[in-house]
Each structure stands twice: as structure tokens, then as C-alpha cells.
Coordinates of N, CA and C and ligand atoms in Angstrom, one line a residue:
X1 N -3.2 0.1 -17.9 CA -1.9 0.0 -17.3 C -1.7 -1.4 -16.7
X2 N -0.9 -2.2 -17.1 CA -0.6 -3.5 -16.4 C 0.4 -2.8 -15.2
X3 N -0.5 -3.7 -14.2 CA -0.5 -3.0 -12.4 C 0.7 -4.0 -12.5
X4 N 1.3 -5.0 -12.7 CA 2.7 -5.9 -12.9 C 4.1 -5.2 -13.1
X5 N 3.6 -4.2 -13.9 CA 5.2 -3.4 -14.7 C 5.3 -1.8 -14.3
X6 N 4.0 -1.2 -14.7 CA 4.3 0.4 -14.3 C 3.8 0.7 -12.8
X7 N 2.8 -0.1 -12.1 CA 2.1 0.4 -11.3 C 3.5 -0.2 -9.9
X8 N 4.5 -1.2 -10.7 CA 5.6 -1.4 -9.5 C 6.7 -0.5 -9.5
X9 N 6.7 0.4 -11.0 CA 7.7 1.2 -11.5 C 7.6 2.2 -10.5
X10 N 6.3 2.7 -10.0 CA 5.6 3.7 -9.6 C 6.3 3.3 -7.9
X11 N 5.7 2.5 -7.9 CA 6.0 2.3 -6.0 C 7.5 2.0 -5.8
X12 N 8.3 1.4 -6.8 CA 10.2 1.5 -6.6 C 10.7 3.0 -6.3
X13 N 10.1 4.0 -7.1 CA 10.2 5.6 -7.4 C 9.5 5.8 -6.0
X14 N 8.5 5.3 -5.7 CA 7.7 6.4 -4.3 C 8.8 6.1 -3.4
X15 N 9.8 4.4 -3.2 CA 10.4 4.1 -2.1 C 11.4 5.2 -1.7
X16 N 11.7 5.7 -2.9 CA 13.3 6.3 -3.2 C 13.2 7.4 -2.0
X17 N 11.7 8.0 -1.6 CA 11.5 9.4 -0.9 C 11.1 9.0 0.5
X18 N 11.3 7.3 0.2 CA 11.4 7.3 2.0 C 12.0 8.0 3.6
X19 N 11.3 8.2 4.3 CA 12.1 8.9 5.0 C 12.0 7.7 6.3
X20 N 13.3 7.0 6.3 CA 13.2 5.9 7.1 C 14.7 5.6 8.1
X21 N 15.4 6.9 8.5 CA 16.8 6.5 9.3 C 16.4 5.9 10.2
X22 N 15.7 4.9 10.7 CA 15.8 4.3 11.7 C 15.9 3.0 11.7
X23 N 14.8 2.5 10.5 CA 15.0 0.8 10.2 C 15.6 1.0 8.9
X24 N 15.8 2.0 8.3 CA 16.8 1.9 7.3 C 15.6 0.8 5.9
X25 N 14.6 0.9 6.3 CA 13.4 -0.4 5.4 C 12.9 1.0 4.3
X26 N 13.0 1.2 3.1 CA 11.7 1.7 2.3 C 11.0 1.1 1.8
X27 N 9.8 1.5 2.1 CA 9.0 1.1 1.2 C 8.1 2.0 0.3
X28 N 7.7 1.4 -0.4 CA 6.8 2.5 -1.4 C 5.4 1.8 -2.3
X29 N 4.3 2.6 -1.7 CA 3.4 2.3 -2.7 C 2.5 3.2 -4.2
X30 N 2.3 2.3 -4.6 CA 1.6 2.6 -5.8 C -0.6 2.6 -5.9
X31 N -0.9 3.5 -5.8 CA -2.3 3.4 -5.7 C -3.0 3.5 -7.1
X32 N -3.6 2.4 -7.8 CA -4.5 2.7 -8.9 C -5.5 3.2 -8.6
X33 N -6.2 4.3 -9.4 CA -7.2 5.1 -9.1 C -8.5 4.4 -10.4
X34 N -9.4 4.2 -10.1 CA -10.2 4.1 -11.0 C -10.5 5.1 -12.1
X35 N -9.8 6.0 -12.1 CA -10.4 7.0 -13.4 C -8.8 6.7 -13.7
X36 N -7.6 6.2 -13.5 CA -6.5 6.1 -14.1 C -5.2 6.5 -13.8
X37 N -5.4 7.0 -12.8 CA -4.6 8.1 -12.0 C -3.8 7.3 -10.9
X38 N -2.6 7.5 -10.7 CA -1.9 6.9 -10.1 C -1.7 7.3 -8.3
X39 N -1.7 7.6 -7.2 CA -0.8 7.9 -6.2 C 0.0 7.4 -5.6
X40 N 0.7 7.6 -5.3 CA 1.7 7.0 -4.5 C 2.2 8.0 -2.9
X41 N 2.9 6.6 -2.5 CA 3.0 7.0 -1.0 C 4.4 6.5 -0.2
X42 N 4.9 7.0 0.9 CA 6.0 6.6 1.3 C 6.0 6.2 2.8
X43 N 6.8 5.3 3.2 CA 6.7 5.1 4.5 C 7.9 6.5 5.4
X44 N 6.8 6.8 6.2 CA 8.2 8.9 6.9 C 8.0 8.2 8.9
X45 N 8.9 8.0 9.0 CA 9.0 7.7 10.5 C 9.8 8.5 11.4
X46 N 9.1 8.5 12.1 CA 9.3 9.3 13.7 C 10.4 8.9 14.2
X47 N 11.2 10.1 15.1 CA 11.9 9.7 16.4 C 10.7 9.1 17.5
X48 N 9.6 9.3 17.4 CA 8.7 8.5 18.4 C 8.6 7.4 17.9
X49 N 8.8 6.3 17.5 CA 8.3 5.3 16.7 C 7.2 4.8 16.4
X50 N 6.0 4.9 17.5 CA 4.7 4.8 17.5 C 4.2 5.4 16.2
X51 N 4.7 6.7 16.2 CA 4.2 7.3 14.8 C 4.7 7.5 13.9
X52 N 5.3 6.5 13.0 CA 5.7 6.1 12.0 C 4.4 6.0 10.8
X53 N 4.2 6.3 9.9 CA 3.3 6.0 9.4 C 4.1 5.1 7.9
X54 N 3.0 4.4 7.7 CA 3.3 3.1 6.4 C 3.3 3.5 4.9
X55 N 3.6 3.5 4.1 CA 3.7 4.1 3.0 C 2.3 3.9 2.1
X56 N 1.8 2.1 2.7 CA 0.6 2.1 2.0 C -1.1 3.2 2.6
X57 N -0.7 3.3 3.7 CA -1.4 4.7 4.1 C -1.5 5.9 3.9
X58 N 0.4 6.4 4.1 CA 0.5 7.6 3.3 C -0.1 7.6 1.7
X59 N -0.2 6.5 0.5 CA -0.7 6.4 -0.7 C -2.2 6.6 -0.3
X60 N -3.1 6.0 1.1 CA -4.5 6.4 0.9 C -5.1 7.1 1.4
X61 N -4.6 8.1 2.7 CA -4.7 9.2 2.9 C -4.4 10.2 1.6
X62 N -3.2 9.8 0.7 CA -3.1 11.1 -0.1 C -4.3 10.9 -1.2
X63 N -4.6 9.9 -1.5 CA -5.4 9.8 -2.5 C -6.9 10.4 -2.3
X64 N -7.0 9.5 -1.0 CA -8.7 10.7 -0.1 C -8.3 11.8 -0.6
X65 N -7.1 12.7 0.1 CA -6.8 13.8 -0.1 C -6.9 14.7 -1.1
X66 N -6.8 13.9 -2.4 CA -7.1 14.4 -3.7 C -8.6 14.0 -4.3
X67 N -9.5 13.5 -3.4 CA -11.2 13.4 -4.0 C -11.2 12.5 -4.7
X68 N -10.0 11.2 -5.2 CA -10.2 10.0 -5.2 C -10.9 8.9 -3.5
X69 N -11.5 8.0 -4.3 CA -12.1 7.2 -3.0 C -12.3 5.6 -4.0
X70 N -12.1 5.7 -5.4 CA -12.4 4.4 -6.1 C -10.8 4.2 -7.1
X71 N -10.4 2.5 -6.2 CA -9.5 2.1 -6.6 C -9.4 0.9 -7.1
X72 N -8.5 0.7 -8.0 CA -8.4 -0.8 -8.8 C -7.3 -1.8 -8.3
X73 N -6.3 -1.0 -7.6 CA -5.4 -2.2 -7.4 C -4.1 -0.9 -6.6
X74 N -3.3 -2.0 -5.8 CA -2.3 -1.9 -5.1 C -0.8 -1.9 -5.1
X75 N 0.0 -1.6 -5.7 CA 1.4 -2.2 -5.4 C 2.2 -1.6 -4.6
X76 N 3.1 -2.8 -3.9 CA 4.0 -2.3 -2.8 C 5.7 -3.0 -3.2
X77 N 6.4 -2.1 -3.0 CA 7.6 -2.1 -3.5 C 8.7 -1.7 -1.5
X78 N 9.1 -3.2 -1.2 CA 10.2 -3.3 -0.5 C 11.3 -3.3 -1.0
X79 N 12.3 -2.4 -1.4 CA 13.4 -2.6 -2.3 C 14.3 -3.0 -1.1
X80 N 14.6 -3.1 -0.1 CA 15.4 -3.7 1.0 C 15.5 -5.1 1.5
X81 N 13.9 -5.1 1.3 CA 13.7 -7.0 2.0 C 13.8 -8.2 0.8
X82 N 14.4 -9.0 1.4 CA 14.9 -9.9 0.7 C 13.5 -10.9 0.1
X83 N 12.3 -10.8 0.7 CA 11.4 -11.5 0.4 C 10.2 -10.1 0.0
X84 N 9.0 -11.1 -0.9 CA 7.6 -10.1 -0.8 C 7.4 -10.1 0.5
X85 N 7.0 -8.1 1.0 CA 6.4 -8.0 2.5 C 5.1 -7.7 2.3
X86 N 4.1 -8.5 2.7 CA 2.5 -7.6 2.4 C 2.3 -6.4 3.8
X87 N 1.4 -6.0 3.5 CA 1.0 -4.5 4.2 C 0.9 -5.3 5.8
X88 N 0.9 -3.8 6.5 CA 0.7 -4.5 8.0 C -0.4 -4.3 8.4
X89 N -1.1 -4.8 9.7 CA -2.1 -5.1 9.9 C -2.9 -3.5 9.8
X90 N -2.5 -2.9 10.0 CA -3.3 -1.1 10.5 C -3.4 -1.0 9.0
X91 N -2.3 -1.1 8.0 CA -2.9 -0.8 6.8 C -3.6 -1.3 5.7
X92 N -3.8 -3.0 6.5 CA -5.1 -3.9 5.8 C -6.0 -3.1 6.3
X93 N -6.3 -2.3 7.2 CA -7.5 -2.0 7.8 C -8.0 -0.8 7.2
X94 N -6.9 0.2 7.0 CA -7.1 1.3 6.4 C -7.5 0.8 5.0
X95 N -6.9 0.5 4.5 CA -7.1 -0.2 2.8 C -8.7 -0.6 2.4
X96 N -8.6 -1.3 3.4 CA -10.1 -1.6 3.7 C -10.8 -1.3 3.6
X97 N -11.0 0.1 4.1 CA -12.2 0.8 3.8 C -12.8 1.2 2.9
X98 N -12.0 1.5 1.9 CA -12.6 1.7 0.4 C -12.1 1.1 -0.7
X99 N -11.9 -0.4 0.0 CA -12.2 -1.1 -1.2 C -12.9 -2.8 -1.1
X100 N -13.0 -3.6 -2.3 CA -13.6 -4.7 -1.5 C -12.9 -5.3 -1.3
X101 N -13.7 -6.5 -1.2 CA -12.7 -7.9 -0.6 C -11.8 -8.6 -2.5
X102 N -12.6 -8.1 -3.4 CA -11.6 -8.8 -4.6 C -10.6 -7.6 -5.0
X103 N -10.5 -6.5 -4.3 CA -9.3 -5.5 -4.7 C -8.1 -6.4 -4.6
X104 N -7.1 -6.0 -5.7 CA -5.7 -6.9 -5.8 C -4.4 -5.8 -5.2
X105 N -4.1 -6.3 -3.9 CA -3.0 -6.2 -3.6 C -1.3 -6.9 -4.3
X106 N -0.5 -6.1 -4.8 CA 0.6 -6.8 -5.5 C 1.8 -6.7 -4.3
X107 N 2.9 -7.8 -3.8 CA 3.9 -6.6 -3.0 C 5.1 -7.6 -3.4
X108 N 6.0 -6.3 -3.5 CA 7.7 -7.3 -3.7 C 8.8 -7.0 -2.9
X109 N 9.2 -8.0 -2.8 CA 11.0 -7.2 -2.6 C 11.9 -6.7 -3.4
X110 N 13.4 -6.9 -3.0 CA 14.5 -6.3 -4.0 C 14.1 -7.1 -5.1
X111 N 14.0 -8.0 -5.4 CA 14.1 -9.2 -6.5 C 12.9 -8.6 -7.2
X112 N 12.2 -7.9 -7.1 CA 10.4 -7.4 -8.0 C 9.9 -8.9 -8.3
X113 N 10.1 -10.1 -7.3 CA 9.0 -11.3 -7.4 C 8.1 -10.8 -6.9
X114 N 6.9 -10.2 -7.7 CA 5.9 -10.0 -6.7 C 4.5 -11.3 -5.9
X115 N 4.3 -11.3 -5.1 CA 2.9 -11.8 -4.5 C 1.7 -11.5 -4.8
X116 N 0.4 -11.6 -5.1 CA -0.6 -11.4 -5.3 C -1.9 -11.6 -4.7
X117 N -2.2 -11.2 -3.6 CA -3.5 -11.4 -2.7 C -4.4 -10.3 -2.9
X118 N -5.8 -11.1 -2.4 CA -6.9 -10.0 -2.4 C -6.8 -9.3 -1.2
X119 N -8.2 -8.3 -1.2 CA -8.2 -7.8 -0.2 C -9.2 -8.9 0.9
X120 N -10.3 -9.3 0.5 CA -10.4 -10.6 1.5 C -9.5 -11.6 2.0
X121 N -8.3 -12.1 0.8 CA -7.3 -12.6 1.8 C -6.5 -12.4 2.4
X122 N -5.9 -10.9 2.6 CA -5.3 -10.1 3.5 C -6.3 -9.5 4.5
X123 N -7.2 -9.8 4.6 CA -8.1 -9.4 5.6 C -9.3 -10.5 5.7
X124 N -9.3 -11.8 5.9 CA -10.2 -12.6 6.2 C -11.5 -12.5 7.3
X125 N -12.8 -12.8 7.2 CA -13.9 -12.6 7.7 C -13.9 -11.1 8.3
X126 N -13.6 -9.9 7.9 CA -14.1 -8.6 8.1 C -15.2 -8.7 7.3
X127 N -15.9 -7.5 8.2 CA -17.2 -6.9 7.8 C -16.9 -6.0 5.9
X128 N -16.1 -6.2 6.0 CA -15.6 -4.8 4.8 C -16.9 -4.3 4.5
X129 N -17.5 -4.4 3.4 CA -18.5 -3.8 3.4 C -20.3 -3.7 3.6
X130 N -20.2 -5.1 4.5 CA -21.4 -5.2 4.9 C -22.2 -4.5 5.7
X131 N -21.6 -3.6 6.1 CA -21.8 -2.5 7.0 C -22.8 -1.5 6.3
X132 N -22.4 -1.5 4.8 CA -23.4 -0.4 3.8 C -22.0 0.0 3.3
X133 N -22.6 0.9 1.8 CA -21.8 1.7 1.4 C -21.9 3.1 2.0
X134 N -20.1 3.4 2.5 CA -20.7 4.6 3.1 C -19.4 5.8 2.5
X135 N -18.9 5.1 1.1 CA -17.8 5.9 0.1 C -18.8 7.2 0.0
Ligands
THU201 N1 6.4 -0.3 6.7 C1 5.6 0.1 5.7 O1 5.7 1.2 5.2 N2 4.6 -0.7 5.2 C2 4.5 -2.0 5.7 O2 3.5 -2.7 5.3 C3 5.4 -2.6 6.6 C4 6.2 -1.6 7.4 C5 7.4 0.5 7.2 C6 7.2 1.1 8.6 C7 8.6 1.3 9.0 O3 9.0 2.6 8.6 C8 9.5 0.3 8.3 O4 8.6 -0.1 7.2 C9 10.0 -0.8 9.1 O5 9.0 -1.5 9.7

């Protein structure tokens, strides 16, 4: 699958199920799975705002959820913002955990220019996995 064309097709379609009346922002991600399998995820926010959760989370919670834990790549689809938005700080962290530092994060705006960083450059001098493998 070129993670460029379907794997952003994938996260435009996750944005659509956003559930976001507050900032009125969707976003949508796309999770490559190493056996080929796609998940995807949506940003669903609260009248509490605190708990809002991010769409690139809800994609890796659901994916744990399904007995995936090995992924190849990322895409994030802002169809609202005028520029690429990369992930926010809680969900570099989350992302993080199960993958390395050369995992390719993709993310775009309305325009589908996408950006391209790793997961060490969206997360600079973390432990990621020196800690041990503990997938
Ligand atoms: N949001 C995400 O889903 N992912 C990000 O990386 C940035 C922010 C959501 C949270 C909230 O629902 C909306 O975008 C506005 O911040």
C-alpha cells in the first residue's frame, strides 16, 4: 500500500466520524498494521474538555484492541486546518510506545500536502526503546 494515497484515503474517511461540536477540528487517523491491516481512528470530545481524546490514539488503542501491537506507518488527515497539523504531545507519547524512532508519521491538511517525520523526530531524545522490548 503506498501509505501517500490510500493510507490518507483511509484517515480523510476516519475524519468524517469525528465527533468534535466543540472545536468544530476533525481529524482522522490511518494506522498501518504490519501484517497489512489498516485501523483507523477519530478524534470524540467531551463536554469536559480535559477528556477529549485524539484520533491518533483512538487509532492505537483500537488497534491494541484488536491484538495488533506491530506497525509500519501513520497517517493523519486535518481536513479543516489550513496547514499539515502533526500529532500532539500525549499522542507522540502514546505512539511511542510501540513503535521506533524510524516509524513514518505522514499528516495533512485540507490541501492533502502532506509532511513527513519520524518517530525520533516527533519525539527527540526519548528513551523509546531503550528501556527493553516490552511489545
Ligand atoms: N486533535 C487530534 O485529534 N489530534 C491532534 O493531534 C491534535 C488535536 C483533536 C483534539 C480536539 O478534538 C481537536 O482536535 C481540536 O484540538
Amino acid at each position: 500500500m503506498d501509505p501517500t494515497i490510500e493510507l490518507f484515503d483511509r484517515a480523510i474517511k476516519a475524519a468524517s466520524a469525528s465527533y468534535s461540536p466543540y472545536s468544530n477540528f476533525r481529524v482522522g487517523a490511518a494506522l498501518l498494521c504490519e501484517d497489512g491491516s489498516v485501523v483507523t481512528g477519530t478524534n470524540v470530545e467531551n463536554r469536559s474538555f480535559g477528556l477529549t481524546i485524539c484520533a491518533e490514539r483512538s487509532a492505537v488503542v483500537s488497534a491494541v484492541s484488536q491484538g495488533k501491537r506491530s506497525f509500519a506507518a501513520l497517517a493523519i488527515s486535518c481536513p479543516d486546518a489550513d496547514y499539515a497539523v502533526g500529532p500532539c504531545g500525549a499522542c507522540r507519547q502514546v505512539i511511542s510506545e510501540f513503535v521506533g524512532a524510524d516509524f513514518p508519521v505522514y499528516f495533512a491538511g485540507k490541501d492533502g500536502i502532506f509532511v513527513k517525520r519520524s518517530m525520533g523526530q516527533l519525539l527527540p531524545d526519548d528513551s523509546l526503546h531503550e528501556l527493553g522490548e516490552v511489545r
